[in-house]
Amino acid sequence: MKAKEGLGAPDNLPIGDVTEEARRFHDLASERRELREEFKKVTGKSWNKEKHEAGEREEIPQAENDLDVLQRAIEQGTIASLPTKEKVNPSDKRANQLSESLRELYTEAGGFGTEHVPALRAEVKFESKYKIVSEELAKLENLHDELDRQEFELLRLRRGNLNVADRKLLAQFKAVKDSIVAREARVRTDVESGPAARLHELEIYRESLQKYHFAETPSRAKYEDDIRQLWEEGKNVLITGPTGTGKTEMLVHLGKKLYQRSPEIIRSSERTGPADIFGKTLLKATPEGGTETFFQLGRYTAAIDAGVPLVVDEFNLLDLKVRFQLKELYNRKPGDEVVIQEDTGTPHRIKEGFAFAATANLKSDKHKERFDLDPAESRVFEMRRIEYLPKDELYDLALATLMDAQGKVRLSKTDAADRLKHLVEAAEMIQGAYLGVGDFFEDGGASKSKKWVLEKAVLDPGKVISMLSGWPAAEARGETFGIYLDQQLISFTNKEDFPEKDRNLLIKIFLSKGFFAGREATEFLTTIKPDKLRTWGLKEKRGAEERVDTPLRAQDVAFLDPFEKRKLELAKLGDEFLGEQFERVPYKEEGKEYKPGSLFKDKDGRVHTYVGMNAEGKPVLTPFETKKAKSESREEFVALVEREAENLQKFFGKDIDVPPVPDSITLEQYEKWKEMKFELHYLPAEDMSENANYPGWKKKPGKKFTPNGNGIEFMEEAKNSQNSLTPDTLQLTGAWVLVDTREKPAYKSGNQNYKDDKFTQVIKELRKANVIGEKGKKGSRFNITWEELQKPEVKQKLAEILEVNPDQIRLPRAIEWNFLGNAYYQQWGNTDTWEWFEEVYSGSGHLIGGDSDDGGLSSVDWGNAGSRGGDIGFRPLIVFS
């Protein structure tokens, strides 16, 4: 694989700049192909034939589009003169519309020269590679499914009585399937075929969701393998798990996969009776004009007659009497006869292949209407619990839902990599809160350390997919993805059948992930006051958003990996399956030698590891993944939680429930933060208005931070009474935060104490670039305004240093600063440098404070956002939800 620099970029990546004009030239081919296919469906003839016939006859000018006529008449005020029509239906003249559009595309294509072809070489090559890879993977997947089906049939029929021939055949099945797995792994880990394989995976998800409302992701495949084995052994299966995990859809998919047809399904309710299950006698007309009786099979009878699975959905919604009728049938096996009383006592022989499965939400506080399982029922079932999709798999399904037939996604890179990721993370948090294992705690009162649990609301995968399904139409109407998604989430949050407590937690979760910026508090169906919503993260303004005129192209979509799962999987698979496929010898190119294990960057900045030379003399590459010491055990994080709980117990004089450190934080990041003198601490969901009861609270006579039931009075320094704080500001957040713990010296003009500090350099860089302040203006890291701290460029630079998401960065609230200063950092009182806080008040007032001798706040004021005092500084607070 030759390239310009070192080993360079893989051949399937674009080489050089591809202009928008060149991309349009390339897109014409796919657009014409799509319209030609629809033209043939609508007219029954090919477009080439239409062009030929049109060439042999004198062309008749196309009639003007009705909608164009209407629009012009509306603009000119002459609509009243147009003939009245019952309706305007764009599909009435579909063939003409397609023909007209095709002529326009061919005319446009004729205006391009061949100069665009070289720039698109890599893109065309990727598409060609995708076609080859996709065809191979599809055949491998189909073969694997067929071998699974044959193995299932053999084991089900033999019931454990395997002879020498059976064992030999099973060994052959395994050998072939192992070869398939190894080949798939090689295709997915190869630097050239990997992106195409990734796009194929997403395309399979897309097609499966459209056809079956289900996609076999890795976690679902494991569940299916387990259930298949139970059916092989002739066991009855009961699938449990929270609502919205796709239990029934998975059983239907497995049935189709193993039996080439859908199972028989009983949709249970309290009204489901013997007629639905076993059947009933009905009348039908005869050809002679009379009537005769016939037996209409129920679902159970149809399943045993056909030798297919019976799936009872919501099993424990069945009336107990009906379930008792089924109980005696659970142990019947293929070959046994069952007498169906509803069929006048006719015996039915259970055909080979019959299997029984049921789904259930077990009776609980969330499912009070369900019936308890009888002990006898529990004994005859093998129970398996299905959990929600992992967030990386839900992201894949969300991305697949947004893909079009060419693999493109009409999103910006930011929308696809960040906003869509945040939606998936919010869904995971909501699912956790619904299951009672979330990270949020209830506010105030005796329940302040109690987990905030969702009673009814849950954002399950199906709902996420449903929300996204309307995006193509919304995008075509000119909406931006951020506004569209916000509206979908508001509609979901405002469901009236949700308890208000549920709606409030949904709002808090979505705000924590950066949604709803610029929305009005009145848009939410809640009694929470606007000030409270702002403390939760509601931003008054939203950043500029633009329509996406150029969608993400197929190869761009293939490289999306916001959770870095693909990166880890590729590295692991590369180690596992490529070990014997290459020779560990050095590789030389353009005067450079690469030894096995050496790293290099391609032209797009991606880091790879050279592992050896394959039989064809090409270098074998795998994505590089930084090793994380003790990343699996997370022992240090466990110790951190224990230390934090002990510190909080001393401060508050009582036990505080400290949740685990969020999984999104790696030990590698943690070690880097410690070197930078940043620390992780937990801000408990505590009401600080009665802080006099807390032994750790520091107060100093004369200059004190004095709370009371009506808010906080900042003695001596509160200049305007209308700026008094609300009780909400006394509530800590209940979140893990990253804190800048460094001791700041008192400000002095030209202070050089922090000349090597990374934050100092960032501020200087931004000032020189005229992003903040005046170009070239001298000043220390403290010299910055409140408004400048809100700029995306500032947060982005800080985020790069700390390796966090810019949305996680904010200024501390006064109560957070005061608590942290009193509980941990008395050195904060050793400087007269004041800090900006998050609180925003009427007009341009923004809270500033400091001037303490013992760590907490003793002096506060309201400063103008644009003021630039030499002693106004900031400590970024990074909040992990």
Short mmCIF file of C-alpha atoms in Angstrom, two decimals, residues 262-632:
data_model
loop_
_atom_site.label_atom_id
_atom_site.label_comp_id
_atom_site.label_asym_id
_atom_site.label_seq_id
_atom_site.Cartn_x
_atom_site.Cartn_y
_atom_site.Cartn_z
CA SER A 262 -43.13 -16.20 11.88
CA PRO A 263 -44.13 -17.94 15.11
CA GLU A 264 -47.76 -18.04 16.17
CA ILE A 265 -48.31 -15.14 18.59
CA ILE A 266 -50.91 -14.69 21.32
CA ARG A 267 -51.27 -11.02 22.30
CA SER A 268 -52.45 -11.42 25.86
CA SER A 269 -55.00 -9.41 27.79
CA GLU A 270 -57.49 -10.27 30.50
CA ARG A 271 -60.04 -10.84 27.73
CA THR A 272 -57.90 -13.45 25.93
CA GLY A 273 -59.78 -16.75 26.22
CA PRO A 274 -59.76 -20.39 25.06
CA ALA A 275 -61.16 -19.44 21.65
CA ASP A 276 -58.11 -17.29 20.93
CA ILE A 277 -55.72 -19.98 22.18
CA PHE A 278 -57.29 -23.25 21.07
CA GLY A 279 -59.88 -22.24 18.47
CA LYS A 280 -63.62 -22.05 17.93
CA THR A 281 -66.34 -23.45 15.66
CA LEU A 282 -67.80 -21.04 13.11
CA LEU A 283 -70.23 -21.10 10.17
CA LYS A 284 -69.38 -20.48 6.53
CA ALA A 285 -71.35 -20.37 3.30
CA THR A 286 -71.29 -23.32 0.90
CA PRO A 287 -71.24 -23.06 -2.91
CA GLU A 288 -74.79 -24.42 -2.95
CA GLY A 289 -76.02 -21.44 -0.91
CA GLY A 290 -76.26 -23.22 2.45
CA THR A 291 -74.01 -23.07 5.50
CA GLU A 292 -71.66 -25.46 7.23
CA THR A 293 -69.56 -25.46 10.34
CA PHE A 294 -65.78 -25.33 10.39
CA PHE A 295 -63.14 -25.13 13.10
CA GLN A 296 -61.01 -21.98 13.17
CA LEU A 297 -57.65 -22.84 14.68
CA GLY A 298 -56.47 -20.93 17.71
CA ARG A 299 -52.84 -19.88 17.98
CA TYR A 300 -51.75 -22.85 20.11
CA THR A 301 -53.47 -25.37 17.86
CA ALA A 302 -52.03 -23.73 14.73
CA ALA A 303 -48.53 -23.87 16.24
CA ILE A 304 -48.64 -27.57 17.18
CA ASP A 305 -50.16 -28.49 13.81
CA ALA A 306 -47.45 -26.57 11.88
CA GLY A 307 -44.51 -27.43 14.14
CA VAL A 308 -43.53 -23.83 14.83
CA PRO A 309 -42.99 -21.86 18.06
CA LEU A 310 -45.87 -20.39 20.03
CA VAL A 311 -45.07 -16.99 21.58
CA VAL A 312 -47.37 -15.72 24.32
CA ASP A 313 -46.82 -11.98 24.65
CA GLU A 314 -47.40 -10.47 28.13
CA PHE A 315 -48.04 -13.95 29.51
CA ASN A 316 -49.02 -12.87 33.01
CA LEU A 317 -51.79 -10.63 31.72
CA LEU A 318 -53.73 -13.81 30.94
CA ASP A 319 -56.53 -14.66 33.30
CA LEU A 320 -55.52 -17.32 35.84
CA LYS A 321 -58.18 -19.76 34.60
CA VAL A 322 -56.79 -19.60 31.07
CA ARG A 323 -53.26 -20.13 32.33
CA PHE A 324 -54.38 -23.20 34.30
CA GLN A 325 -55.73 -24.66 31.04
CA LEU A 326 -52.28 -24.23 29.51
CA LYS A 327 -50.42 -25.62 32.52
CA GLU A 328 -51.08 -29.27 31.71
CA LEU A 329 -49.72 -28.77 28.18
CA TYR A 330 -46.30 -27.36 29.10
CA ASN A 331 -44.66 -30.78 29.32
CA ARG A 332 -46.12 -32.14 26.08
CA LYS A 333 -43.49 -32.82 23.45
CA PRO A 334 -43.50 -33.29 19.65
CA GLY A 335 -45.20 -36.59 18.83
CA ASP A 336 -47.66 -36.34 21.76
CA GLU A 337 -51.38 -36.00 21.12
CA VAL A 338 -53.39 -33.13 22.57
CA VAL A 339 -57.19 -33.28 22.70
CA ILE A 340 -58.69 -29.91 21.78
CA GLN A 341 -62.09 -29.71 23.46
CA GLU A 342 -63.06 -26.66 21.40
CA ASP A 343 -62.62 -28.86 18.28
CA THR A 344 -65.23 -31.34 19.54
CA GLY A 345 -62.56 -33.33 21.36
CA THR A 346 -60.47 -33.92 18.23
CA PRO A 347 -56.90 -35.05 18.97
CA HIS A 348 -54.07 -33.03 17.42
CA ARG A 349 -50.56 -34.48 17.23
CA ILE A 350 -47.78 -32.04 18.14
CA LYS A 351 -45.57 -31.73 15.09
CA GLU A 352 -41.77 -31.70 15.28
CA GLY A 353 -40.51 -28.15 15.65
CA PHE A 354 -43.07 -26.91 18.15
CA ALA A 355 -41.55 -24.77 20.90
CA PHE A 356 -43.02 -22.58 23.60
CA ALA A 357 -41.91 -19.12 24.63
CA ALA A 358 -43.54 -16.30 26.57
CA THR A 359 -42.73 -12.75 27.56
CA ALA A 360 -43.69 -11.07 30.80
CA ASN A 361 -43.19 -7.96 32.85
CA LEU A 362 -43.24 -9.47 36.31
CA LYS A 363 -45.61 -7.97 38.86
CA SER A 364 -43.98 -5.00 40.57
CA ASP A 365 -44.65 -1.41 41.59
CA LYS A 366 -44.50 -0.48 37.90
CA HIS A 367 -46.67 -3.39 36.76
CA LYS A 368 -49.34 -3.73 39.44
CA GLU A 369 -51.89 -5.04 36.93
CA ARG A 370 -49.84 -8.17 36.20
CA PHE A 371 -50.68 -11.50 37.83
CA ASP A 372 -48.08 -13.30 39.91
CA LEU A 373 -46.62 -16.48 38.45
CA ASP A 374 -47.80 -19.69 40.02
CA PRO A 375 -44.91 -21.75 41.54
CA ALA A 376 -45.75 -24.58 39.16
CA GLU A 377 -45.38 -22.20 36.23
CA SER A 378 -42.02 -20.99 37.49
CA ARG A 379 -40.78 -24.59 37.58
CA VAL A 380 -41.60 -25.34 33.94
CA PHE A 381 -39.98 -22.19 32.54
CA GLU A 382 -36.37 -21.35 31.89
CA MET A 383 -36.35 -17.63 32.67
CA ARG A 384 -34.08 -15.16 30.89
CA ARG A 385 -33.93 -11.40 31.47
CA ILE A 386 -33.42 -9.00 28.56
CA GLU A 387 -31.79 -5.64 29.31
CA TYR A 388 -31.92 -2.41 27.35
CA LEU A 389 -29.59 -1.95 24.40
CA PRO A 390 -26.09 -0.73 25.30
CA LYS A 391 -25.70 2.91 24.34
CA ASP A 392 -23.23 2.20 21.53
CA GLU A 393 -25.70 -0.21 19.91
CA LEU A 394 -28.56 2.26 20.27
CA TYR A 395 -26.35 4.88 18.61
CA ASP A 396 -25.77 2.49 15.70
CA LEU A 397 -29.51 1.92 15.28
CA ALA A 398 -30.17 5.65 15.49
CA LEU A 399 -27.52 6.30 12.84
CA ALA A 400 -28.89 3.51 10.64
CA THR A 401 -32.38 5.00 10.93
CA LEU A 402 -31.08 8.31 9.55
CA MET A 403 -29.18 6.73 6.63
CA ASP A 404 -30.56 6.84 3.12
CA ALA A 405 -30.23 4.11 0.48
CA GLN A 406 -26.79 5.43 -0.56
CA GLY A 407 -25.46 5.36 3.01
CA LYS A 408 -25.58 9.14 3.42
CA VAL A 409 -26.86 10.90 6.54
CA ARG A 410 -28.28 14.40 6.34
CA LEU A 411 -26.57 15.65 9.49
CA SER A 412 -23.55 17.78 10.19
CA LYS A 413 -20.51 16.09 11.69
CA THR A 414 -21.31 17.78 15.03
CA ASP A 415 -24.92 16.59 14.95
CA ALA A 416 -23.88 13.01 14.16
CA ALA A 417 -20.91 12.75 16.50
CA ASP A 418 -22.17 14.83 19.45
CA ARG A 419 -25.87 15.66 19.44
CA LEU A 420 -26.95 12.15 18.45
CA LYS A 421 -24.54 10.74 21.03
CA HIS A 422 -26.03 12.99 23.71
CA LEU A 423 -29.53 11.76 22.83
CA VAL A 424 -28.41 8.16 23.30
CA GLU A 425 -26.70 9.01 26.60
CA ALA A 426 -29.86 10.75 27.82
CA ALA A 427 -31.90 7.65 26.89
CA GLU A 428 -29.48 5.49 28.90
CA MET A 429 -29.80 7.81 31.92
CA ILE A 430 -33.60 7.75 31.68
CA GLN A 431 -33.64 3.97 31.44
CA GLY A 432 -31.40 3.81 34.52
CA ALA A 433 -33.71 6.16 36.43
CA TYR A 434 -36.71 4.06 35.38
CA LEU A 435 -34.99 0.96 36.79
CA GLY A 436 -34.05 2.81 39.99
CA VAL A 437 -30.30 2.83 39.36
CA GLY A 438 -29.86 6.36 38.01
CA ASP A 439 -27.44 9.04 39.19
CA PHE A 440 -29.99 11.67 40.23
CA PHE A 441 -31.30 12.24 43.75
CA GLU A 442 -34.55 13.80 44.88
CA ASP A 443 -34.50 17.40 46.04
CA GLY A 444 -34.92 18.63 49.60
CA GLY A 445 -36.63 17.35 52.72
CA ALA A 446 -36.12 13.99 54.33
CA SER A 447 -35.71 12.35 50.94
CA LYS A 448 -32.69 14.37 49.88
CA SER A 449 -30.43 11.32 49.66
CA LYS A 450 -33.07 9.17 47.97
CA LYS A 451 -32.62 8.08 44.37
CA TRP A 452 -34.85 9.94 41.94
CA VAL A 453 -36.78 7.13 40.24
CA LEU A 454 -39.01 7.47 37.19
CA GLU A 455 -42.41 5.96 37.87
CA LYS A 456 -43.83 5.78 34.37
CA ALA A 457 -41.65 7.59 31.84
CA VAL A 458 -38.99 5.67 29.96
CA LEU A 459 -37.20 6.54 26.71
CA ASP A 460 -36.78 3.06 25.28
CA PRO A 461 -34.97 2.26 22.01
CA GLY A 462 -38.20 2.04 20.04
CA LYS A 463 -39.16 5.56 21.09
CA VAL A 464 -35.72 6.92 20.18
CA ILE A 465 -36.00 5.38 16.70
CA SER A 466 -39.54 6.72 16.36
CA MET A 467 -38.37 10.24 17.25
CA LEU A 468 -35.68 10.14 14.57
CA SER A 469 -37.88 8.67 11.83
CA GLY A 470 -39.47 12.06 11.14
CA TRP A 471 -36.15 13.83 10.56
CA PRO A 472 -35.94 13.37 6.74
CA ALA A 473 -39.26 15.16 6.26
CA ALA A 474 -38.36 17.85 8.82
CA GLU A 475 -34.98 18.42 7.14
CA ALA A 476 -36.66 18.69 3.76
CA ARG A 477 -38.92 21.40 5.23
CA GLY A 478 -35.86 23.39 6.28
CA GLU A 479 -35.60 22.58 10.00
CA THR A 480 -32.28 22.13 11.79
CA PHE A 481 -31.57 18.90 13.63
CA GLY A 482 -31.08 20.59 17.00
CA ILE A 483 -34.44 22.37 16.89
CA TYR A 484 -36.19 19.26 15.55
CA LEU A 485 -34.74 17.06 18.28
CA ASP A 486 -35.56 19.57 21.03
CA GLN A 487 -39.19 19.64 19.90
CA GLN A 488 -39.37 15.85 19.88
CA LEU A 489 -37.97 15.71 23.42
CA ILE A 490 -40.32 18.44 24.67
CA SER A 491 -43.31 16.54 23.25
CA PHE A 492 -42.10 13.38 24.96
CA THR A 493 -41.42 15.16 28.27
CA ASN A 494 -44.81 16.88 28.29
CA LYS A 495 -46.89 13.70 28.04
CA GLU A 496 -49.78 14.35 30.40
CA ASP A 497 -50.00 10.80 31.64
CA PHE A 498 -46.50 11.12 33.12
CA PRO A 499 -46.43 12.21 36.78
CA GLU A 500 -45.02 15.73 37.15
CA LYS A 501 -42.17 14.27 39.17
CA ASP A 502 -41.25 12.16 36.13
CA ARG A 503 -41.48 15.14 33.78
CA ASN A 504 -39.19 17.17 36.02
CA LEU A 505 -36.51 14.49 36.06
CA LEU A 506 -36.75 14.12 32.28
CA ILE A 507 -36.18 17.86 31.93
CA LYS A 508 -33.19 17.70 34.27
CA ILE A 509 -31.63 14.82 32.35
CA PHE A 510 -32.11 16.42 28.95
CA LEU A 511 -30.70 19.72 30.24
CA SER A 512 -27.66 17.88 31.60
CA LYS A 513 -26.95 16.65 28.06
CA GLY A 514 -27.17 20.13 26.52
CA PHE A 515 -30.70 20.08 25.06
CA PHE A 516 -33.34 22.86 25.17
CA ALA A 517 -30.95 25.82 24.85
CA GLY A 518 -32.94 28.94 24.06
CA ARG A 519 -36.32 27.35 24.87
CA GLU A 520 -38.78 29.14 27.12
CA ALA A 521 -39.67 27.71 30.52
CA THR A 522 -43.35 28.01 29.55
CA GLU A 523 -42.86 25.30 26.92
CA PHE A 524 -42.51 22.67 29.63
CA LEU A 525 -45.50 21.14 31.38
CA THR A 526 -44.11 21.73 34.86
CA THR A 527 -44.47 23.98 37.87
CA ILE A 528 -40.69 24.33 38.19
CA LYS A 529 -39.75 28.00 38.12
CA PRO A 530 -37.46 29.45 35.42
CA ASP A 531 -34.69 30.19 37.95
CA LYS A 532 -34.64 26.55 38.97
CA LEU A 533 -34.47 25.42 35.34
CA ARG A 534 -31.50 27.72 34.83
CA THR A 535 -29.69 26.15 37.77
CA TRP A 536 -30.34 22.80 36.08
CA GLY A 537 -28.62 24.07 32.95
CA LEU A 538 -31.29 25.76 30.82
CA LYS A 539 -29.40 28.22 28.60
CA GLU A 540 -31.06 31.44 27.53
CA LYS A 541 -29.49 31.38 24.08
CA ARG A 542 -28.67 28.62 21.64
CA GLY A 543 -25.72 28.58 19.32
CA ALA A 544 -26.14 29.24 15.64
CA GLU A 545 -27.38 26.26 13.64
CA GLU A 546 -27.39 25.89 9.88
CA ARG A 547 -29.20 23.59 7.54
CA VAL A 548 -27.08 20.76 6.20
CA ASP A 549 -26.95 21.30 2.45
CA THR A 550 -24.28 18.61 2.00
CA PRO A 551 -25.00 15.35 3.87
CA LEU A 552 -22.39 13.19 5.51
CA ARG A 553 -21.19 10.84 2.81
CA ALA A 554 -21.06 7.08 3.16
CA GLN A 555 -17.36 6.93 4.01
CA ASP A 556 -17.78 9.72 6.59
CA VAL A 557 -20.62 7.77 8.22
CA ALA A 558 -18.45 4.64 8.32
CA PHE A 559 -15.87 6.41 10.48
CA LEU A 560 -18.34 7.72 13.09
CA ASP A 561 -17.46 6.08 16.41
CA PRO A 562 -18.33 8.48 19.27
CA PHE A 563 -18.04 5.81 21.98
CA GLU A 564 -14.81 4.44 20.46
CA LYS A 565 -16.24 0.94 20.59
CA ARG A 566 -15.28 0.20 17.01
CA LYS A 567 -11.74 1.33 17.69
CA LEU A 568 -11.39 -1.07 20.62
CA GLU A 569 -13.08 -3.95 18.79
CA LEU A 570 -10.84 -3.57 15.76
CA ALA A 571 -7.70 -3.59 17.87
CA LYS A 572 -8.90 -6.67 19.78
CA LEU A 573 -9.98 -8.55 16.68
CA GLY A 574 -6.74 -7.65 14.96
CA ASP A 575 -4.74 -9.22 17.77
CA GLU A 576 -6.98 -12.29 17.89
CA PHE A 577 -7.44 -13.18 14.23
CA LEU A 578 -4.51 -11.66 12.36
CA GLY A 579 -1.79 -13.24 14.46
CA GLU A 580 -0.98 -16.00 12.00
CA GLN A 581 -1.70 -14.05 8.83
CA PHE A 582 1.40 -11.87 8.68
CA GLU A 583 5.15 -11.97 9.17
CA ARG A 584 6.59 -9.70 11.86
CA VAL A 585 9.28 -8.04 9.76
CA PRO A 586 10.22 -4.36 9.34
CA TYR A 587 8.62 -2.38 6.53
CA LYS A 588 10.50 0.28 4.58
CA GLU A 589 9.00 3.07 2.56
CA GLU A 590 10.53 6.30 1.22
CA GLY A 591 13.60 5.99 3.41
CA LYS A 592 11.69 5.25 6.62
CA GLU A 593 11.66 1.91 8.41
CA TYR A 594 8.67 0.81 10.48
CA LYS A 595 9.16 -2.01 12.95
CA PRO A 596 6.25 -4.19 14.13
CA GLY A 597 4.41 -2.24 16.84
CA SER A 598 5.57 1.19 15.63
CA LEU A 599 3.04 3.98 15.26
CA PHE A 600 2.39 6.56 12.56
CA LYS A 601 -0.33 8.99 11.52
CA ASP A 602 -2.08 9.00 8.17
CA LYS A 603 -2.89 12.23 6.33
CA ASP A 604 -6.13 12.63 8.30
CA GLY A 605 -4.38 12.39 11.65
CA ARG A 606 -5.56 8.85 12.47
CA VAL A 607 -3.00 6.82 14.41
CA HIS A 608 -2.25 3.25 13.29
CA THR A 609 -0.01 0.42 14.44
CA TYR A 610 2.11 -1.48 11.91
CA VAL A 611 1.95 -5.17 12.91
CA GLY A 612 3.65 -6.98 10.04
CA MET A 613 3.70 -7.91 6.35
CA ASN A 614 1.05 -10.17 4.82
CA ALA A 615 1.57 -12.82 2.15
CA GLU A 616 0.94 -10.27 -0.61
CA GLY A 617 3.73 -8.02 0.63
CA LYS A 618 1.39 -5.37 2.02
CA PRO A 619 1.66 -3.88 5.53
CA VAL A 620 -0.99 -5.03 8.02
CA LEU A 621 -2.38 -2.16 10.09
CA THR A 622 -4.64 -1.90 13.13
CA PRO A 623 -6.06 1.21 14.83
CA PHE A 624 -3.97 2.32 17.78
CA GLU A 625 -5.54 2.32 21.25
CA THR A 626 -3.75 3.84 24.23
CA LYS A 627 -3.37 1.34 27.04
CA LYS A 628 -5.21 2.25 30.23
CA ALA A 629 -3.61 0.87 33.37
CA LYS A 630 -6.07 -0.93 35.59
CA SER A 631 -8.92 0.19 33.32
CA GLU A 632 -10.88 -2.95 34.03
#
